[in-house]
Short mmCIF file of C-alpha atoms and ligand atoms in Angstrom, two decimals:
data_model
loop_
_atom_site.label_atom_id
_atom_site.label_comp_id
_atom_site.label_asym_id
_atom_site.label_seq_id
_atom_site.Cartn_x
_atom_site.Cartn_y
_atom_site.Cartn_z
CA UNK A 1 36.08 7.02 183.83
CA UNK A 2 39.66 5.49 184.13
CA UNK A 3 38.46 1.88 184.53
CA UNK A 4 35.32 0.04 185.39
CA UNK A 5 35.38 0.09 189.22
CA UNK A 6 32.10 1.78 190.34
CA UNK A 7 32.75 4.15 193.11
CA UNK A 8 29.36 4.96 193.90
CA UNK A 9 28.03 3.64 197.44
CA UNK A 10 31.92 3.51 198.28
CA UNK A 11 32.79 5.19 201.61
CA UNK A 12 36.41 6.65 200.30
CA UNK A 13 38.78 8.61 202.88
CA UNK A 14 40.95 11.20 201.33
CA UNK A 15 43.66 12.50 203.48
CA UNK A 16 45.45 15.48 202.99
CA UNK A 17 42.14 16.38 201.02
CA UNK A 18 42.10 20.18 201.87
CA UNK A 19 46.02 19.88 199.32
CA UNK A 20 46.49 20.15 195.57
CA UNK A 21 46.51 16.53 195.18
CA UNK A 22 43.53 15.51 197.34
CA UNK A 23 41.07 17.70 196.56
CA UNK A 24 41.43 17.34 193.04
CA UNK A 25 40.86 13.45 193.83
CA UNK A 26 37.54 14.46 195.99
CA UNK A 27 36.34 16.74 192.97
CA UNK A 28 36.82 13.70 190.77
CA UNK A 29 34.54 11.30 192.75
CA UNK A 30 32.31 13.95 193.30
CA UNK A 31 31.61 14.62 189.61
CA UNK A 32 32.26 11.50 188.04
CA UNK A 33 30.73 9.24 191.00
CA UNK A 34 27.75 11.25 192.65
CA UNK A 35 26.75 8.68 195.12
CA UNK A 36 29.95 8.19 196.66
CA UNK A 37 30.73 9.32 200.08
CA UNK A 38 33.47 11.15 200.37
CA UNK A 39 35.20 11.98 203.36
CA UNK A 40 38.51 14.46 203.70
CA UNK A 41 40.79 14.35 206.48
CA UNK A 42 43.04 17.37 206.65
CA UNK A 43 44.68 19.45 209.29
CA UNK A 44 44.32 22.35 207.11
CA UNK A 45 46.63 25.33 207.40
CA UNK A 46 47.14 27.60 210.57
CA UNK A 47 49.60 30.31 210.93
CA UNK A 48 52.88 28.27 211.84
CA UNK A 49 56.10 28.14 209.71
CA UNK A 50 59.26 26.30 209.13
CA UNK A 51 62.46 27.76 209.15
CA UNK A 52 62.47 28.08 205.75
CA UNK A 53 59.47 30.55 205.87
CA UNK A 54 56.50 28.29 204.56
CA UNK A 55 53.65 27.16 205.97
CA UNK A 56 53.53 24.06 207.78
CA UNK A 57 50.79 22.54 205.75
CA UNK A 58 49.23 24.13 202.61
CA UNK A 59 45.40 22.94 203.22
CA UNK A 60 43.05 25.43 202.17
CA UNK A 61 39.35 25.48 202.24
CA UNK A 62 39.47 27.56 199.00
CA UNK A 63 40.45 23.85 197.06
CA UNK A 64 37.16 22.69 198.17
CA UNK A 65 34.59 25.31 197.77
CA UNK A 66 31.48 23.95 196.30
CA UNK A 67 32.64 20.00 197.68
CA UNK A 68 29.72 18.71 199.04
CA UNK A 69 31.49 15.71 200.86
CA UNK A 70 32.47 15.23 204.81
CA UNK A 71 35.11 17.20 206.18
CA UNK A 72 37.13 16.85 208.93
CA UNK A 73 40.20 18.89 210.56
CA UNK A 74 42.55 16.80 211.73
CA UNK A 75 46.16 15.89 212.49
CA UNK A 76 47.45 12.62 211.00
CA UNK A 77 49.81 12.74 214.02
CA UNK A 78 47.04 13.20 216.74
CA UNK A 79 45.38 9.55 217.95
CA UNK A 80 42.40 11.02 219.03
CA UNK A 81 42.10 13.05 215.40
CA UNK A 82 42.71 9.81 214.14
CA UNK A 83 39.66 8.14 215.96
CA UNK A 84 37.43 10.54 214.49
CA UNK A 85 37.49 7.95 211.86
CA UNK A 86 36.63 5.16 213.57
CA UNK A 87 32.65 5.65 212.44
CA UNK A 88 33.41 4.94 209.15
CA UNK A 89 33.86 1.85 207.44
CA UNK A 90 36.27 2.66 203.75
CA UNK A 91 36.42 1.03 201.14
CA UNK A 92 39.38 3.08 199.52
CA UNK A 93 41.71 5.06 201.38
CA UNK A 94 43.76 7.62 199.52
CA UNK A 95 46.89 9.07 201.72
CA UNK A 96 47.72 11.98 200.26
CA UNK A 97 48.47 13.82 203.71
CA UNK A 98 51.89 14.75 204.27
CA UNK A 99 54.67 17.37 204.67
CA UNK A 100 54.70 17.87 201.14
CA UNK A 101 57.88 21.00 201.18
CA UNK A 102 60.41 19.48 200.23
CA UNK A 103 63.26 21.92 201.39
CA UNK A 104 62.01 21.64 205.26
CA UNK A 105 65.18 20.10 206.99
CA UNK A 106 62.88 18.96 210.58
CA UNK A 107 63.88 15.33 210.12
CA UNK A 108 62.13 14.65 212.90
CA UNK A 109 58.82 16.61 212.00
CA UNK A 110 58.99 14.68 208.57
CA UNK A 111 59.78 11.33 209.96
CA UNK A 112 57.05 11.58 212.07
CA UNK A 113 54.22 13.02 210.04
CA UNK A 114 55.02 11.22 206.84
CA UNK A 115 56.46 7.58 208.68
CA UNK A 116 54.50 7.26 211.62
CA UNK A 117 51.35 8.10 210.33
CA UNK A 118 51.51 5.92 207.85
CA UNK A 119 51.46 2.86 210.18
CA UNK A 120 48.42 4.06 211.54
CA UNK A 121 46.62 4.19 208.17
CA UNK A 122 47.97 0.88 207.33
CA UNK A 123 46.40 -0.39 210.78
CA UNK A 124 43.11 1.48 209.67
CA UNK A 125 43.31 -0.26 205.91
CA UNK A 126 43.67 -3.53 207.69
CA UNK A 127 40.71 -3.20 209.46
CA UNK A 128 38.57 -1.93 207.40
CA UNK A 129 39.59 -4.40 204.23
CA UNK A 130 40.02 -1.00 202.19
CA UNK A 131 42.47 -0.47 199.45
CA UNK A 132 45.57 1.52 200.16
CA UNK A 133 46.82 4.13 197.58
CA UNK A 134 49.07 6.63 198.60
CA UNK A 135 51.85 9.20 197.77
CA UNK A 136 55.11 8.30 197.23
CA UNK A 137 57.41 10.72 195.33
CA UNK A 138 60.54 11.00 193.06
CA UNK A 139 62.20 12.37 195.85
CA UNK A 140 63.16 9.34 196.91
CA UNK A 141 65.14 9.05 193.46
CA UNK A 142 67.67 11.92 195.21
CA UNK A 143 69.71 12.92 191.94
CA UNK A 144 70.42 9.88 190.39
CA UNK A 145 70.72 9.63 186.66
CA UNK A 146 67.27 9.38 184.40
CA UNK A 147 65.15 7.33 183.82
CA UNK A 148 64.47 6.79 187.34
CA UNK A 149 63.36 3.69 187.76
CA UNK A 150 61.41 1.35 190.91
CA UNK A 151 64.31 -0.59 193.06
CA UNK A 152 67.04 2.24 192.42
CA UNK A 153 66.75 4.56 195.17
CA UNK A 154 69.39 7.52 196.29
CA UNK A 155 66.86 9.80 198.54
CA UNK A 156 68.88 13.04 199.51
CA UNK A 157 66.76 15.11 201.94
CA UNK A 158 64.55 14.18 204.82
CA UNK A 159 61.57 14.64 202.43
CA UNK A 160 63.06 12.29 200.20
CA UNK A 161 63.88 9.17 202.70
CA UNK A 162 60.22 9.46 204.37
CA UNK A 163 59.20 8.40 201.39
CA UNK A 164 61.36 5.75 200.89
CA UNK A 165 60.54 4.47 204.19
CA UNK A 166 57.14 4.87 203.04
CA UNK A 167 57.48 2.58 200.01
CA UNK A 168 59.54 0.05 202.53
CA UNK A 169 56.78 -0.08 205.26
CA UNK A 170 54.40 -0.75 202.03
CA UNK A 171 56.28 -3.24 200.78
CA UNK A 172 56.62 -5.26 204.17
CA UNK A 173 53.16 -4.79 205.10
CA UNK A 174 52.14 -6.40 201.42
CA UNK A 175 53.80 -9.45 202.11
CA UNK A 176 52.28 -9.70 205.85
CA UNK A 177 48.90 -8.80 204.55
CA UNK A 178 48.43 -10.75 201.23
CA UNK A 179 45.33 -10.06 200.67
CA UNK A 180 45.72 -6.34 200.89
CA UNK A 181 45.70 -3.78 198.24
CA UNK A 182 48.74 -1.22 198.80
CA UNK A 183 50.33 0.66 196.22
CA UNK A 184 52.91 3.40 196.39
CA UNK A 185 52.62 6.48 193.47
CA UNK A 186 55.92 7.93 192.77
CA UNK A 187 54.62 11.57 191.67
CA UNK A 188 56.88 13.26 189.58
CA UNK A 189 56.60 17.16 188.79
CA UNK A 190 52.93 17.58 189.53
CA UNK A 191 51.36 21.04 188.03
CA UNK A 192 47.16 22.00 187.32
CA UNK A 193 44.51 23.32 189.23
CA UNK A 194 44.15 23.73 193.03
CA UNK A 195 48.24 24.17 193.53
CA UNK A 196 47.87 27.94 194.25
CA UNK A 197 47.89 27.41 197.75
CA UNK A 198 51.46 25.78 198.22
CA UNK A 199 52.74 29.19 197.48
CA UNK A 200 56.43 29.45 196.70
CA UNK A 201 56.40 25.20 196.90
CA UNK A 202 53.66 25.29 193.91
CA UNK A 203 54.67 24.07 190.46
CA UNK A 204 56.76 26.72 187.79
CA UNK A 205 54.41 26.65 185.18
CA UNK A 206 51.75 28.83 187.72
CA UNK A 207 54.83 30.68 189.47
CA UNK A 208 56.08 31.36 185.66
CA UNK A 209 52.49 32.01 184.30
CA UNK A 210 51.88 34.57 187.07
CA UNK A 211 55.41 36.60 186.43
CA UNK A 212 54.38 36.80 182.64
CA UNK A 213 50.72 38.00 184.00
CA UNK A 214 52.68 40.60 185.86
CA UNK A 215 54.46 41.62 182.40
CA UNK A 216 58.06 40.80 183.91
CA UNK A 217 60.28 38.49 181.61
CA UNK A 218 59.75 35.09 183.89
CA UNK A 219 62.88 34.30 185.74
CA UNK A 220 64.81 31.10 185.40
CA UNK A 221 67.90 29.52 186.16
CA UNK A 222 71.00 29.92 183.54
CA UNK A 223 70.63 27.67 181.09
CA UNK A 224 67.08 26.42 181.86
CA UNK A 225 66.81 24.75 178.85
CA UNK A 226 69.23 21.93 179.72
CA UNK A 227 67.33 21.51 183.02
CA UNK A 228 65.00 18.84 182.32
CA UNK A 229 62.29 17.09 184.87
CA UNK A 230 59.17 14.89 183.99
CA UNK A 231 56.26 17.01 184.79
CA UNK A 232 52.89 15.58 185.11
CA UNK A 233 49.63 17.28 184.75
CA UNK A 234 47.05 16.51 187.97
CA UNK A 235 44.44 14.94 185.21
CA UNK A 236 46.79 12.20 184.55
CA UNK A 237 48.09 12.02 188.21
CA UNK A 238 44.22 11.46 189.52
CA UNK A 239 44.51 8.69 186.50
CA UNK A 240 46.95 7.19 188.51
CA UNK A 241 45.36 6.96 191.59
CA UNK A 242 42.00 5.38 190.12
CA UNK A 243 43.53 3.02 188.04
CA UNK A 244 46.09 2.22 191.31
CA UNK A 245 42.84 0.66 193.14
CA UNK A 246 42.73 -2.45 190.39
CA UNK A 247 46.70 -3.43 190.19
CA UNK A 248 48.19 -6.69 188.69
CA UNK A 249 49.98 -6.65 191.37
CA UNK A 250 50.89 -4.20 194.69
CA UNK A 251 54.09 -1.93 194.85
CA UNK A 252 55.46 1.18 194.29
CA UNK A 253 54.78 3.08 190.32
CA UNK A 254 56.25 5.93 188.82
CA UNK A 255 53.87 8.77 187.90
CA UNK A 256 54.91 10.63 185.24
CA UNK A 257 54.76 11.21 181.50
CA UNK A 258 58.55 9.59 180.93
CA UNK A 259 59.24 12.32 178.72
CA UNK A 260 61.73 15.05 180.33
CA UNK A 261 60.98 18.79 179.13
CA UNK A 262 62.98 21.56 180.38
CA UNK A 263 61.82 24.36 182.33
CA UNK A 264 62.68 26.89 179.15
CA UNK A 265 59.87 25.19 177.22
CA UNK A 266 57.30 26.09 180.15
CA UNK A 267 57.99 29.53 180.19
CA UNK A 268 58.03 29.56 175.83
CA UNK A 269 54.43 27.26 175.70
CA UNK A 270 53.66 30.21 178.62
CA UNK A 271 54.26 32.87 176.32
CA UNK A 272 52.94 31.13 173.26
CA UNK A 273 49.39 30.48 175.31
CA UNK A 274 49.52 33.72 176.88
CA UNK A 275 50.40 35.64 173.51
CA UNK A 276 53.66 37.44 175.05
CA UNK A 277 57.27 37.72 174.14
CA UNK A 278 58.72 39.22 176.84
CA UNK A 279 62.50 37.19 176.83
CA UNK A 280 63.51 35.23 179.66
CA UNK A 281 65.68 36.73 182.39
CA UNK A 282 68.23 34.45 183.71
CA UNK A 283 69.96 34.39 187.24
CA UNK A 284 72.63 32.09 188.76
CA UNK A 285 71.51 28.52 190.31
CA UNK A 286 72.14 29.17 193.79
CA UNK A 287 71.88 25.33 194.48
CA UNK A 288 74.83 22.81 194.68
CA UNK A 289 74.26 19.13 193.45
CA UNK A 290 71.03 20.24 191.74
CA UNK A 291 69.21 17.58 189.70
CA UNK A 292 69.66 18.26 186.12
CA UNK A 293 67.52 15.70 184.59
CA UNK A 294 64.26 13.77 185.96
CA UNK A 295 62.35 10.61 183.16
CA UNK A 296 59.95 8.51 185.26
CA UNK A 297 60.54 4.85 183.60
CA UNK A 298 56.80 4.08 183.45
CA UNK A 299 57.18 0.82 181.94
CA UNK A 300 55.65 -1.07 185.40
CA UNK A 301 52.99 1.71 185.81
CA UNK A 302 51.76 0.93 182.36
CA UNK A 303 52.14 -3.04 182.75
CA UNK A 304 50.70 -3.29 186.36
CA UNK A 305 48.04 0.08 186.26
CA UNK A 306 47.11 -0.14 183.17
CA UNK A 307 48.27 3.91 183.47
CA UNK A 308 48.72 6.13 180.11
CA UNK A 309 49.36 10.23 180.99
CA UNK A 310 47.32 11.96 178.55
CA UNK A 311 48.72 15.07 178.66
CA UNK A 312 52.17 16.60 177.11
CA UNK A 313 53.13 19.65 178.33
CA UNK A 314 51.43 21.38 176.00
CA UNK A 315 47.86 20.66 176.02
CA UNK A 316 48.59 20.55 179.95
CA UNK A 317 49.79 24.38 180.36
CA UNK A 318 46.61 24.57 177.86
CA UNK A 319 44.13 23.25 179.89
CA UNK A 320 45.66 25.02 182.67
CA UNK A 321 45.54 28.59 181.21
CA UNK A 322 42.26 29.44 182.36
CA UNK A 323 42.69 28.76 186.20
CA UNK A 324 45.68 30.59 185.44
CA UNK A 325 44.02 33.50 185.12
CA UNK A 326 41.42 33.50 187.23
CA UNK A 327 43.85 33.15 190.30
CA UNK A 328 46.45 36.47 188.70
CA UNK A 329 46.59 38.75 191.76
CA UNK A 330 45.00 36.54 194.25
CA UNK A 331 46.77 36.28 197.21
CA UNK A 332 47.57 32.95 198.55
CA UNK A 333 46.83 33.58 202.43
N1 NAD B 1 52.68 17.92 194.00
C1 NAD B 1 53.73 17.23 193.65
O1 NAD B 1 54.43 17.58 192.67
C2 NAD B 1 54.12 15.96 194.41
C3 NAD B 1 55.22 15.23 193.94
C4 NAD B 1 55.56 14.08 194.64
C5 NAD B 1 54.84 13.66 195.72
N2 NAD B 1 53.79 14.40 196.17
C6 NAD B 1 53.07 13.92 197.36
O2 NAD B 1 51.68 13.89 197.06
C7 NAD B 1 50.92 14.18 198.23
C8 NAD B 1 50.00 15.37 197.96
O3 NAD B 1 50.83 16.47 197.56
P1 NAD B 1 50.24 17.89 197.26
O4 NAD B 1 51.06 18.47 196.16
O5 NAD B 1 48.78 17.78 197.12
O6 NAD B 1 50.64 18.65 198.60
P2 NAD B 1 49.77 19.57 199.56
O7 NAD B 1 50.72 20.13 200.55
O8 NAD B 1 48.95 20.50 198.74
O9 NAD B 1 48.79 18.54 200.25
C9 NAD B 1 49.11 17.86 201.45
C10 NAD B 1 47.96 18.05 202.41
O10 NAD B 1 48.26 17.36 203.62
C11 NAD B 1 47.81 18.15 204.68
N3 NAD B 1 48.58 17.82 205.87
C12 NAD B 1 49.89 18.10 206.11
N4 NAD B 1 50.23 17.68 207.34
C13 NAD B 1 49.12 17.11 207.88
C14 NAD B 1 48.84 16.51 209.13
N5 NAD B 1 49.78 16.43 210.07
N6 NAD B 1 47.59 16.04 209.36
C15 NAD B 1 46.63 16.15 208.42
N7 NAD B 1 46.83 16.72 207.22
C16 NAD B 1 48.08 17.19 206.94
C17 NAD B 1 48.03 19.59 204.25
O11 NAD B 1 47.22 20.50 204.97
C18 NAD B 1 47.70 19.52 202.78
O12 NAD B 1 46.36 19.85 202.54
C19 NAD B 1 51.92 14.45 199.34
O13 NAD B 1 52.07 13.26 200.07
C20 NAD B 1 53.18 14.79 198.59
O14 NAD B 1 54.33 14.49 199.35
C21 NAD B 1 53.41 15.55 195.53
#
């Protein structure tokens, strides 16, 4: 338990439930909080693509096998979906649900799953009295310089500016509604179990993990090792979210360890945990502009949530191993 709020008896709506994020949340309440009633709201995946060749959503019923709450399929962008929750009465709401790829160019398919949406859960917050936590991202930091810090935003691809707009509607709707709990969680690299199923979009440490598993050197940008981000592991993200339902006081938090490792050290802790040594094999960065250095400033999260990650990469790609494993040679589909 992250703090002393008793979930149990709570009616608590995850969307995007079916995702990495969400169902890791719904396993959480499930084990730590038995009596709570848990309901996911997903559209789950069907067979449609973006340009770019992935999926338009990543929900998978595989993330919740043995979940034992409510489920229902549907589209954050469909009103009648949406009054499917109408029955319910939450007392949390976590808004996980989005277009989560964040190299799909659709402005207006973004805008209007990730925006417009959100003003409808606001409206359903409202009404219910629930508490709001939902998912922001350091996308909306674009690439300016580290630490990243709240109030400093540069977003640089459709992705990146819903969420800002996010964090803006939040904001406004705070002050309107005083006595509402909102807050924003700025994830930062977010790796662990139940990420499989984003495919090519899931974190490098399983993407690295898996070439190693293969017994190929894993592949890597030149000069990995002076390509740093903040990665987070999804025990200290679902940290986050609990301890976001008791702030000081509402906004917008970074969520991530504020200590930058570079992608080299993944695939070296990889090897280390996985007893290879197979090299590295290093190919060109195809990308212009690419962000070269990520360091959540967690100094508000800590002050206002209360929030302390738990896991270095390390004892993360540790506690990770296993799953790991078991998912080698799965297929994704
Ligand atoms: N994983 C990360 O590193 C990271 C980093 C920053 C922010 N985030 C944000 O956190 C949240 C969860 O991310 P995730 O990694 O679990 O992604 P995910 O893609 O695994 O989960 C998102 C879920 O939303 C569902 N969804 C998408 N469109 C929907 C729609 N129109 N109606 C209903 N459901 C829909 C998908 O089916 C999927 O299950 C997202 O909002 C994402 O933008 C994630």
């Amino acid at each position: 338990m992250y703090n002393n709020i008793d979930f149990n008896n709570k009616t608590i709506l995850i969307t995007g439930g079916a995702g990495f994020i969400g169902s890791n949340l719904a396993f959480y309440f499930q084990e730590t909080f038995p009596e709570s009633k848990i309901i996911i709201f997903d559209c789950f995946r069907n067979e449609e693509v973006f340009s770019n060749g992935n999926l338009k959503s990543f929900g998978h019923y595989k993330n919740l096998i043995d979940f034992k709450g409510e489920v229902i399929c549907g589209d954050i962008n469909v009103q009648n979906d949406l009054k499917l929750l109408n029955s319910y009465k939450f007392d949390y709401i976590f808004h996980q649900a989005a277009i989560s790829d964040t190299r799909v160019y659709d402005q207006k398919i973004i805008m209007k799953t990730n925006v417009n949406s959100f003003y409808d859960l606001l409206e359903i917050a409202k009404k219910d009295e629930s508490v709001m936590v939902y998912a922001s991202s350091a996308a909306t930091y674009g690439n300016l310089p580290s630490p990243q810090t709240v109030g400093q935003e540069n977003p640089e691809n459709p992705y990146g500016y819903s969420k800002y707009i996010m964090d803006q509607i939040a904001i406004r709707y705070s002050i309107e509604n005083p006595d509402m709990t909102i807050v924003g969680l700025r994830f930062f690299n977010v790796y662990g179990p139940r990420e499989y199923y984003k495919g090519n979009t899931s974190s490098m440490v399983i993407q690295l993990g898996h070439q190693i598993l293969d017994g190929k050197a894993p592949r890597l940008f030149t000069n990995s090792n002076q390509i740093f981000r903040d990665f987070i592991y999804i025990y200290d993200v679902v940290q986050a979210n609990i301890k976001a339902c008791a702030p000081k006081q509402n906004g917008t938090y970074n969520v991530g360890t504020g200590i930058p490792r570079n992608f080299q050290e993944i695939a070296d802790i990889l090897q280390n945990e996985l007893d290879t040594d197979i090299g590295t094999e290093y190919f060109p960065n195809p990308y212009d502009g690419y962000q070269m250095n990520t360091k959540a400033d967690i100094s508000s999260t800590r002050e206002n949530l209360g929030f302390k990650p738990k896991f270095s990469l390390e004892k993360g790609i540790k506690a990770y191993i296993p799953e790991i494993l078991r998912l080698h040679g799965t297929d994704t589909s």
